[in-house]
GROMACS .gro file of C-alpha atoms in nm:
model
   69
    1MET     CA    1   0.000   0.000   0.000
    2THR     CA    2   0.136   0.342  -0.096
    3ARG     CA    3   0.092   0.621   0.152
    4THR     CA    4   0.011   0.978   0.055
    5THR     CA    5   0.155   1.279   0.229
    6THR     CA    6   0.012   1.366   0.569
    7ASN     CA    7  -0.100   1.706   0.441
    8ASN     CA    8  -0.476   1.713   0.374
    9ARG     CA    9  -0.439   1.975   0.103
   10PRO     CA   10  -0.389   1.840  -0.248
   11SER     CA   11  -0.047   1.901  -0.398
   12HIS     CA   12  -0.188   1.940  -0.752
   13ALA     CA   13  -0.510   2.028  -0.934
   14VAL     CA   14  -0.654   1.812  -1.215
   15TYR     CA   15  -0.799   1.979  -1.525
   16VAL     CA   16  -0.957   1.866  -1.850
   17VAL     CA   17  -0.825   2.081  -2.136
   18GLU     CA   18  -1.012   2.112  -2.464
   19GLY     CA   19  -0.861   2.295  -2.758
   20GLU     CA   20  -0.509   2.422  -2.817
   21GLY     CA   21  -0.303   2.729  -2.737
   22GLU     CA   22  -0.485   3.055  -2.660
   23ASN     CA   23  -0.820   2.894  -2.748
   24ALA     CA   24  -0.784   2.612  -2.494
   25PHE     CA   25  -1.058   2.585  -2.233
   26TRP     CA   26  -0.944   2.454  -1.890
   27THR     CA   27  -1.197   2.307  -1.646
   28ARG     CA   28  -1.089   2.196  -1.300
   29ILE     CA   29  -1.231   1.851  -1.233
   30GLY     CA   30  -1.035   1.721  -0.936
   31ALA     CA   31  -0.731   1.710  -0.713
   32ALA     CA   32  -0.414   1.504  -0.675
   33TRP     CA   33  -0.200   1.418  -0.375
   34ALA     CA   34   0.164   1.319  -0.432
   35HIS     CA   35   0.287   0.998  -0.270
   36GLU     CA   36   0.549   1.040   0.002
   37ASP     CA   37   0.808   0.861  -0.212
   38GLY     CA   38   0.742   1.102  -0.503
   39ASP     CA   39   0.673   0.818  -0.748
   40GLY     CA   40   0.299   0.860  -0.795
   41PHE     CA   41  -0.028   1.036  -0.716
   42ASN     CA   42  -0.370   0.962  -0.574
   43LEU     CA   43  -0.643   1.130  -0.781
   44GLN     CA   44  -0.989   1.238  -0.680
   45LEU     CA   45  -1.207   1.338  -0.976
   46SER     CA   46  -1.552   1.496  -0.968
   47CYS     CA   47  -1.625   1.377  -1.324
   48LEU     CA   48  -1.472   1.179  -1.609
   49PRO     CA   49  -1.434   1.372  -1.934
   50LEU     CA   50  -1.527   1.214  -2.266
   51THR     CA   51  -1.310   1.452  -2.469
   52GLY     CA   52  -1.001   1.662  -2.414
   53ARG     CA   53  -0.691   1.571  -2.218
   54LEU     CA   54  -0.619   1.550  -1.846
   55VAL     CA   55  -0.357   1.787  -1.708
   56ILE     CA   56  -0.219   1.774  -1.353
   57ARG     CA   57  -0.060   2.100  -1.234
   58LYS     CA   58   0.063   2.247  -0.909
   59PRO     CA   59  -0.187   2.509  -0.790
   60ARG     CA   60  -0.104   2.872  -0.863
   61PRO     CA   61  -0.093   3.124  -0.578
   62LYS     CA   62  -0.425   3.304  -0.568
   63ALA     CA   63  -0.440   3.673  -0.655
   64ASP     CA   64  -0.664   3.911  -0.458
   65GLY     CA   65  -1.026   3.854  -0.554
   66GLU     CA   66  -0.963   3.527  -0.740
   67PRO     CA   67  -1.075   3.182  -0.626
   68ALA     CA   68  -0.791   2.944  -0.532
   69GLN     CA   69  -0.666   2.726  -0.818
   0.00000   0.00000   0.00000
């Protein structure tokens, strides 16, 4: 069994991305927690996309007035 980090906050956000370049539309659909050994992730998704690609990114610092990423 692989353990995740003890931090409850996810280390990454999961997005489905449709389109390319400046026309790409990013929708956040979940979160990821890095394993303690750094060799994998646990994912929690709120939906499964039928199109597009999944992208896992570290969250960006939130700017004043913006929701957290």
